[in-house]
PDB file of C-alpha atoms and ligand atoms in Angstrom:
ATOM      1  CA  GLN A  83     -19.343   7.280 -15.872  1.00  0.00           C
ATOM      2  CA  ASN A  84     -17.306   7.808 -19.019  1.00  0.00           C
ATOM      3  CA  GLN A  85     -16.169   5.661 -21.890  1.00  0.00           C
ATOM      4  CA  ALA A  86     -12.480   5.555 -21.068  1.00  0.00           C
ATOM      5  CA  GLN A  87     -12.916   4.524 -17.439  1.00  0.00           C
ATOM      6  CA  GLY A  88     -16.161   2.572 -17.673  1.00  0.00           C
ATOM      7  CA  LYS A  89     -18.145   2.846 -14.502  1.00  0.00           C
ATOM      8  CA  VAL A  90     -16.778   5.217 -11.846  1.00  0.00           C
ATOM      9  CA  TYR A  91     -17.908   4.998  -8.234  1.00  0.00           C
ATOM     10  CA  GLN A  92     -16.982   7.795  -5.875  1.00  0.00           C
ATOM     11  CA  PHE A  93     -16.696   7.388  -2.109  1.00  0.00           C
ATOM     12  CA  LYS A  94     -15.716   9.589   0.790  1.00  0.00           C
ATOM     13  CA  LEU A  95     -12.993   8.130   2.994  1.00  0.00           C
ATOM     14  CA  VAL A  96     -11.938   9.601   6.325  1.00  0.00           C
ATOM     15  CA  LEU A  97      -8.738   8.944   8.310  1.00  0.00           C
ATOM     16  CA  LEU A  98      -8.909   8.897  12.091  1.00  0.00           C
ATOM     17  CA  GLY A  99      -6.423   8.093  14.842  1.00  0.00           C
ATOM     18  CA  GLU A 100      -4.066   9.545  17.400  1.00  0.00           C
ATOM     19  CA  SER A 101      -1.740  12.313  16.350  1.00  0.00           C
ATOM     20  CA  ALA A 102       1.575  11.193  14.777  1.00  0.00           C
ATOM     21  CA  VAL A 103       0.506   7.620  13.982  1.00  0.00           C
ATOM     22  CA  GLY A 104       1.082   8.368  10.288  1.00  0.00           C
ATOM     23  CA  LYS A 105      -2.333   9.267   8.852  1.00  0.00           C
ATOM     24  CA  SER A 106      -1.030  11.987   6.555  1.00  0.00           C
ATOM     25  CA  SER A 107       1.943   9.833   5.591  1.00  0.00           C
ATOM     26  CA  LEU A 108      -0.353   6.982   4.513  1.00  0.00           C
ATOM     27  CA  VAL A 109      -2.379   9.373   2.373  1.00  0.00           C
ATOM     28  CA  MET A 110       0.797  10.857   0.836  1.00  0.00           C
ATOM     29  CA  ARG A 111       2.119   7.399   0.058  1.00  0.00           C
ATOM     30  CA  PHE A 112      -1.160   6.285  -1.491  1.00  0.00           C
ATOM     31  CA  VAL A 113      -1.904   9.448  -3.459  1.00  0.00           C
ATOM     32  CA  LYS A 114       1.588  10.697  -4.358  1.00  0.00           C
ATOM     33  CA  ASP A 115       3.809   7.673  -3.697  1.00  0.00           C
ATOM     34  CA  HIS A 116       5.979   9.876  -1.544  1.00  0.00           C
ATOM     35  CA  PHE A 117       7.227   9.699   2.066  1.00  0.00           C
ATOM     36  CA  ASP A 118       8.659  12.589   4.048  1.00  0.00           C
ATOM     37  CA  GLU A 119      10.422  11.882   7.338  1.00  0.00           C
ATOM     38  CA  TYR A 120      10.193  15.471   8.504  1.00  0.00           C
ATOM     39  CA  ARG A 121       6.855  16.632   7.243  1.00  0.00           C
ATOM     40  CA  GLU A 122       4.958  19.308   9.131  1.00  0.00           C
ATOM     41  CA  SER A 123       1.695  18.250  10.725  1.00  0.00           C
ATOM     42  CA  THR A 124      -1.403  19.034   8.739  1.00  0.00           C
ATOM     43  CA  ILE A 125      -3.479  21.835  10.171  1.00  0.00           C
ATOM     44  CA  GLY A 126      -7.183  21.497   9.632  1.00  0.00           C
ATOM     45  CA  ALA A 127      -8.407  18.995   7.087  1.00  0.00           C
ATOM     46  CA  ALA A 128      -6.572  18.088   3.921  1.00  0.00           C
ATOM     47  CA  PHE A 129      -8.448  16.719   0.965  1.00  0.00           C
ATOM     48  CA  LEU A 130      -6.920  14.501  -1.717  1.00  0.00           C
ATOM     49  CA  ALA A 131      -8.294  12.109  -4.280  1.00  0.00           C
ATOM     50  CA  ARG A 132      -7.113   8.950  -5.968  1.00  0.00           C
ATOM     51  CA  SER A 133      -8.794   6.338  -8.084  1.00  0.00           C
ATOM     52  CA  VAL A 134      -8.384   2.602  -7.877  1.00  0.00           C
ATOM     53  CA  GLN A 135      -8.946   0.576 -11.039  1.00  0.00           C
ATOM     54  CA  LEU A 136     -10.659  -2.633  -9.961  1.00  0.00           C
ATOM     55  CA  GLU A 137     -11.492  -4.360 -13.181  1.00  0.00           C
ATOM     56  CA  ASP A 138     -11.312  -3.194 -16.756  1.00  0.00           C
ATOM     57  CA  ASP A 139     -14.534  -1.307 -16.424  1.00  0.00           C
ATOM     58  CA  VAL A 140     -14.798  -0.425 -12.719  1.00  0.00           C
ATOM     59  CA  THR A 141     -13.050   2.506 -11.083  1.00  0.00           C
ATOM     60  CA  VAL A 142     -13.406   3.441  -7.429  1.00  0.00           C
ATOM     61  CA  LYS A 143     -12.521   7.042  -6.713  1.00  0.00           C
ATOM     62  CA  PHE A 144     -11.692   7.916  -3.116  1.00  0.00           C
ATOM     63  CA  GLU A 145     -12.142  11.447  -1.809  1.00  0.00           C
ATOM     64  CA  ILE A 146      -9.776  11.261   1.145  1.00  0.00           C
ATOM     65  CA  TRP A 147     -10.205  13.470   4.194  1.00  0.00           C
ATOM     66  CA  ASP A 148      -7.222  13.577   6.506  1.00  0.00           C
ATOM     67  CA  THR A 149      -8.504  15.163   9.690  1.00  0.00           C
ATOM     68  CA  ALA A 150      -5.589  16.697  11.523  1.00  0.00           C
ATOM     69  CA  GLY A 151      -5.807  18.283  14.932  1.00  0.00           C
ATOM     70  CA  GLN A 152      -8.523  15.912  16.090  1.00  0.00           C
ATOM     71  CA  GLU A 153      -7.324  16.149  19.661  1.00  0.00           C
ATOM     72  CA  ARG A 154      -7.828  19.891  19.750  1.00  0.00           C
ATOM     73  CA  TYR A 155     -10.882  19.960  17.529  1.00  0.00           C
ATOM     74  CA  LYS A 156     -12.579  16.727  18.517  1.00  0.00           C
ATOM     75  CA  SER A 157     -16.017  18.309  18.239  1.00  0.00           C
ATOM     76  CA  LEU A 158     -15.395  18.751  14.498  1.00  0.00           C
ATOM     77  CA  ALA A 159     -14.754  15.054  13.840  1.00  0.00           C
ATOM     78  CA  PRO A 160     -18.434  14.129  13.264  1.00  0.00           C
ATOM     79  CA  MET A 161     -18.484  16.638  10.435  1.00  0.00           C
ATOM     80  CA  TYR A 162     -15.836  14.558   8.646  1.00  0.00           C
ATOM     81  CA  TYR A 163     -17.231  11.095   9.247  1.00  0.00           C
ATOM     82  CA  ARG A 164     -20.933  11.923   9.071  1.00  0.00           C
ATOM     83  CA  ASN A 165     -21.321  11.136   5.392  1.00  0.00           C
ATOM     84  CA  ALA A 166     -18.187   9.036   4.992  1.00  0.00           C
ATOM     85  CA  ASN A 167     -18.556   5.736   3.145  1.00  0.00           C
ATOM     86  CA  CYS A 168     -15.339   4.333   4.543  1.00  0.00           C
ATOM     87  CA  ALA A 169     -12.874   5.034   7.326  1.00  0.00           C
ATOM     88  CA  VAL A 170      -9.272   4.073   7.977  1.00  0.00           C
ATOM     89  CA  VAL A 171      -8.549   4.108  11.708  1.00  0.00           C
ATOM     90  CA  VAL A 172      -4.808   4.198  12.254  1.00  0.00           C
ATOM     91  CA  TYR A 173      -2.602   3.261  15.201  1.00  0.00           C
ATOM     92  CA  ASP A 174       1.172   2.978  15.564  1.00  0.00           C
ATOM     93  CA  ILE A 175       2.490  -0.550  16.318  1.00  0.00           C
ATOM     94  CA  THR A 176       5.103   0.970  18.675  1.00  0.00           C
ATOM     95  CA  GLN A 177       2.449   2.812  20.779  1.00  0.00           C
ATOM     96  CA  PRO A 178      -0.131   0.679  22.628  1.00  0.00           C
ATOM     97  CA  SER A 179      -2.021   3.817  23.675  1.00  0.00           C
ATOM     98  CA  SER A 180      -2.655   4.560  20.015  1.00  0.00           C
ATOM     99  CA  LEU A 181      -4.506   1.234  19.647  1.00  0.00           C
ATOM    100  CA  GLU A 182      -6.726   2.228  22.574  1.00  0.00           C
ATOM    101  CA  LYS A 183      -7.389   5.512  20.851  1.00  0.00           C
ATOM    102  CA  ALA A 184      -8.176   3.682  17.617  1.00  0.00           C
ATOM    103  CA  LYS A 185     -10.693   1.479  19.455  1.00  0.00           C
ATOM    104  CA  ALA A 186     -12.420   4.585  20.794  1.00  0.00           C
ATOM    105  CA  TRP A 187     -12.702   5.926  17.225  1.00  0.00           C
ATOM    106  CA  VAL A 188     -14.107   2.608  16.013  1.00  0.00           C
ATOM    107  CA  ASN A 189     -16.740   2.709  18.792  1.00  0.00           C
ATOM    108  CA  GLU A 190     -17.671   6.236  17.899  1.00  0.00           C
ATOM    109  CA  LEU A 191     -17.958   5.359  14.205  1.00  0.00           C
ATOM    110  CA  GLN A 192     -20.028   2.264  14.900  1.00  0.00           C
ATOM    111  CA  ARG A 193     -22.431   4.336  16.998  1.00  0.00           C
ATOM    112  CA  GLN A 194     -22.599   7.571  15.057  1.00  0.00           C
ATOM    113  CA  ALA A 195     -21.490   7.113  11.462  1.00  0.00           C
ATOM    114  CA  ASP A 196     -23.461   5.651   8.560  1.00  0.00           C
ATOM    115  CA  PRO A 197     -24.386   2.057   9.542  1.00  0.00           C
ATOM    116  CA  ASN A 198     -23.013   0.836   6.199  1.00  0.00           C
ATOM    117  CA  ILE A 199     -19.601   2.447   6.677  1.00  0.00           C
ATOM    118  CA  VAL A 200     -16.652   0.175   5.823  1.00  0.00           C
ATOM    119  CA  ILE A 201     -13.964   0.476   8.490  1.00  0.00           C
ATOM    120  CA  ALA A 202     -10.337  -0.633   8.189  1.00  0.00           C
ATOM    121  CA  LEU A 203      -7.872  -0.744  11.082  1.00  0.00           C
ATOM    122  CA  ALA A 204      -4.284   0.033  10.060  1.00  0.00           C
ATOM    123  CA  GLY A 205      -1.329  -0.737  12.351  1.00  0.00           C
ATOM    124  CA  ASN A 206       1.175   1.657  10.841  1.00  0.00           C
ATOM    125  CA  LYS A 207       4.997   1.911  11.138  1.00  0.00           C
ATOM    126  CA  SER A 208       5.402  -1.832  10.606  1.00  0.00           C
ATOM    127  CA  ASP A 209       8.988  -1.068   9.515  1.00  0.00           C
ATOM    128  CA  LEU A 210       9.769  -0.356  13.205  1.00  0.00           C
ATOM    129  CA  GLU A 211       9.592  -4.058  14.084  1.00  0.00           C
ATOM    130  CA  ALA A 212      12.384  -3.701  16.678  1.00  0.00           C
ATOM    131  CA  ARG A 213      10.221  -1.265  18.634  1.00  0.00           C
ATOM    132  CA  ARG A 214       6.938  -3.171  18.218  1.00  0.00           C
ATOM    133  CA  ALA A 215       4.725  -2.934  21.315  1.00  0.00           C
ATOM    134  CA  VAL A 216       1.404  -4.152  19.867  1.00  0.00           C
ATOM    135  CA  PRO A 217       1.425  -7.830  18.817  1.00  0.00           C
ATOM    136  CA  THR A 218      -0.144  -8.440  15.418  1.00  0.00           C
ATOM    137  CA  GLN A 219      -2.450 -11.069  16.908  1.00  0.00           C
ATOM    138  CA  THR A 220      -3.885  -8.672  19.521  1.00  0.00           C
ATOM    139  CA  ALA A 221      -4.990  -6.186  16.895  1.00  0.00           C
ATOM    140  CA  LYS A 222      -6.079  -8.861  14.450  1.00  0.00           C
ATOM    141  CA  GLU A 223      -8.386 -10.506  16.998  1.00  0.00           C
ATOM    142  CA  TYR A 224      -9.872  -7.160  17.935  1.00  0.00           C
ATOM    143  CA  ALA A 225     -10.463  -6.337  14.259  1.00  0.00           C
ATOM    144  CA  GLU A 226     -12.126  -9.690  13.603  1.00  0.00           C
ATOM    145  CA  GLU A 227     -14.438  -9.332  16.620  1.00  0.00           C
ATOM    146  CA  SER A 228     -15.366  -5.836  15.513  1.00  0.00           C
ATOM    147  CA  GLY A 229     -15.900  -6.580  11.821  1.00  0.00           C
ATOM    148  CA  LEU A 230     -13.020  -4.456  10.566  1.00  0.00           C
ATOM    149  CA  LEU A 231     -10.572  -4.983   7.748  1.00  0.00           C
ATOM    150  CA  PHE A 232      -7.077  -5.170   9.229  1.00  0.00           C
ATOM    151  CA  PHE A 233      -3.616  -4.484   7.849  1.00  0.00           C
ATOM    152  CA  GLU A 234      -0.220  -3.642   9.248  1.00  0.00           C
ATOM    153  CA  THR A 235       1.219  -0.926   7.031  1.00  0.00           C
ATOM    154  CA  SER A 236       4.291   1.177   6.550  1.00  0.00           C
ATOM    155  CA  ALA A 237       4.000   4.491   4.770  1.00  0.00           C
ATOM    156  CA  LYS A 238       7.796   4.658   4.942  1.00  0.00           C
ATOM    157  CA  THR A 239       8.625   1.395   3.186  1.00  0.00           C
ATOM    158  CA  ASP A 240       5.376   1.290   1.184  1.00  0.00           C
ATOM    159  CA  THR A 241       4.161  -1.931   2.763  1.00  0.00           C
ATOM    160  CA  ASN A 242       0.479  -2.873   2.420  1.00  0.00           C
ATOM    161  CA  VAL A 243      -0.590   0.694   1.638  1.00  0.00           C
ATOM    162  CA  THR A 244      -1.983  -0.057  -1.821  1.00  0.00           C
ATOM    163  CA  LYS A 245      -3.408  -3.311  -0.491  1.00  0.00           C
ATOM    164  CA  LEU A 246      -5.257  -1.449   2.267  1.00  0.00           C
ATOM    165  CA  PHE A 247      -7.032   0.883  -0.137  1.00  0.00           C
ATOM    166  CA  ASP A 248      -7.588  -1.867  -2.730  1.00  0.00           C
ATOM    167  CA  GLU A 249      -9.328  -4.108  -0.219  1.00  0.00           C
ATOM    168  CA  ILE A 250     -11.542  -1.241   0.912  1.00  0.00           C
ATOM    169  CA  ALA A 251     -12.388  -0.478  -2.730  1.00  0.00           C
ATOM    170  CA  LYS A 252     -13.423  -4.085  -3.303  1.00  0.00           C
ATOM    171  CA  LEU A 253     -15.870  -3.927  -0.392  1.00  0.00           C
ATOM    172  CA  MET A 254     -17.585  -0.743  -1.509  1.00  0.00           C
ATOM    173  CA  PRO A 255     -21.131  -1.148  -2.785  1.00  0.00           C
ATOM    174  CA  ARG A 256     -21.839  -1.006  -6.502  1.00  0.00           C
ATOM    175  CA  ASP A 257     -24.915  -1.701  -8.515  1.00  0.00           C
ATOM    176  CA  GLN A 258     -25.106  -4.934 -10.455  1.00  0.00           C
TER     177      GLN A 258
HETATM  178  P1  GDP B 429      -0.388  12.024  11.576  1.00  0.00           P
HETATM  179  O1  GDP B 429      -0.291  13.101  12.629  1.00  0.00           O
HETATM  180  O2  GDP B 429      -1.133  10.821  12.069  1.00  0.00           O
HETATM  181  O3  GDP B 429      -0.909  12.526  10.250  1.00  0.00           O
HETATM  182  O4  GDP B 429       1.117  11.488  11.327  1.00  0.00           O
HETATM  183  P2  GDP B 429       2.194  11.940  10.215  1.00  0.00           P
HETATM  184  O5  GDP B 429       1.836  11.356   8.899  1.00  0.00           O
HETATM  185  O6  GDP B 429       2.389  13.406  10.311  1.00  0.00           O
HETATM  186  O7  GDP B 429       3.480  11.154  10.731  1.00  0.00           O
HETATM  187  C1  GDP B 429       4.029  11.401  12.014  1.00  0.00           C
HETATM  188  C2  GDP B 429       5.504  10.989  12.018  1.00  0.00           C
HETATM  189  O8  GDP B 429       5.634   9.584  11.838  1.00  0.00           O
HETATM  190  C3  GDP B 429       6.317  11.656  10.892  1.00  0.00           C
HETATM  191  O9  GDP B 429       7.608  11.955  11.406  1.00  0.00           O
HETATM  192  C4  GDP B 429       6.401  10.571   9.844  1.00  0.00           C
HETATM  193  O10 GDP B 429       7.571  10.692   9.058  1.00  0.00           O
HETATM  194  C5  GDP B 429       6.443   9.306  10.703  1.00  0.00           C
HETATM  195  N1  GDP B 429       5.851   8.130  10.020  1.00  0.00           N
HETATM  196  C6  GDP B 429       4.661   8.067   9.373  1.00  0.00           C
HETATM  197  N2  GDP B 429       4.462   6.847   8.865  1.00  0.00           N
HETATM  198  C7  GDP B 429       5.558   6.108   9.177  1.00  0.00           C
HETATM  199  C8  GDP B 429       5.954   4.748   8.914  1.00  0.00           C
HETATM  200  O11 GDP B 429       5.252   3.944   8.291  1.00  0.00           O
HETATM  201  N3  GDP B 429       7.164   4.350   9.445  1.00  0.00           N
HETATM  202  C9  GDP B 429       7.962   5.196  10.148  1.00  0.00           C
HETATM  203  N4  GDP B 429       9.120   4.709  10.587  1.00  0.00           N
HETATM  204  N5  GDP B 429       7.626   6.477  10.402  1.00  0.00           N
HETATM  205  C10 GDP B 429       6.438   6.922   9.928  1.00  0.00           C
END
């Protein structure tokens, strides 16, 4: 809490999902407003922060954990989501298998993470409409049944990225 920003709430957010769905790219777009077609994969966990100004006097600060190498280091994942307040589970709209992987992450979170965790499902690479293999409706219905926020995003064209994080911020608990 400080006078310039009013009330500041800080939350830990974790990104999960199959490799190459665009987790790091979404974080880069959100935090640095930058997209890199040829970026190297993150090794280990990268940590970045960005604040969202909700109202004049409310700021939500996200500590973002981008957990790379989850396939190889799956046993480390609980360490990242254990005390997470929110999670973005990402799939790639051109890869149906990545939605299956996302569902597995959602199950794991709903069983093992904090029961109050806010989970958003992000269907990334929405700019690749010509190669779409996951209908919007399929993912949307799944998200509704499972109590998840849902957005189709593109880190490349900056579509729905701010919206995704804004809507999560609005759902985070604050005192009256
Ligand atoms: P991660 O392994 O899930 O962190 O995925 P990356 O962020 O490393 O992205 C994997 C690849 O997909 C990279 O070549 C990115 O440039 C590309 N990519 C990420 N997001 C998008 C997107 O929204 N649209 C398109 N067309 N490519 C993307």
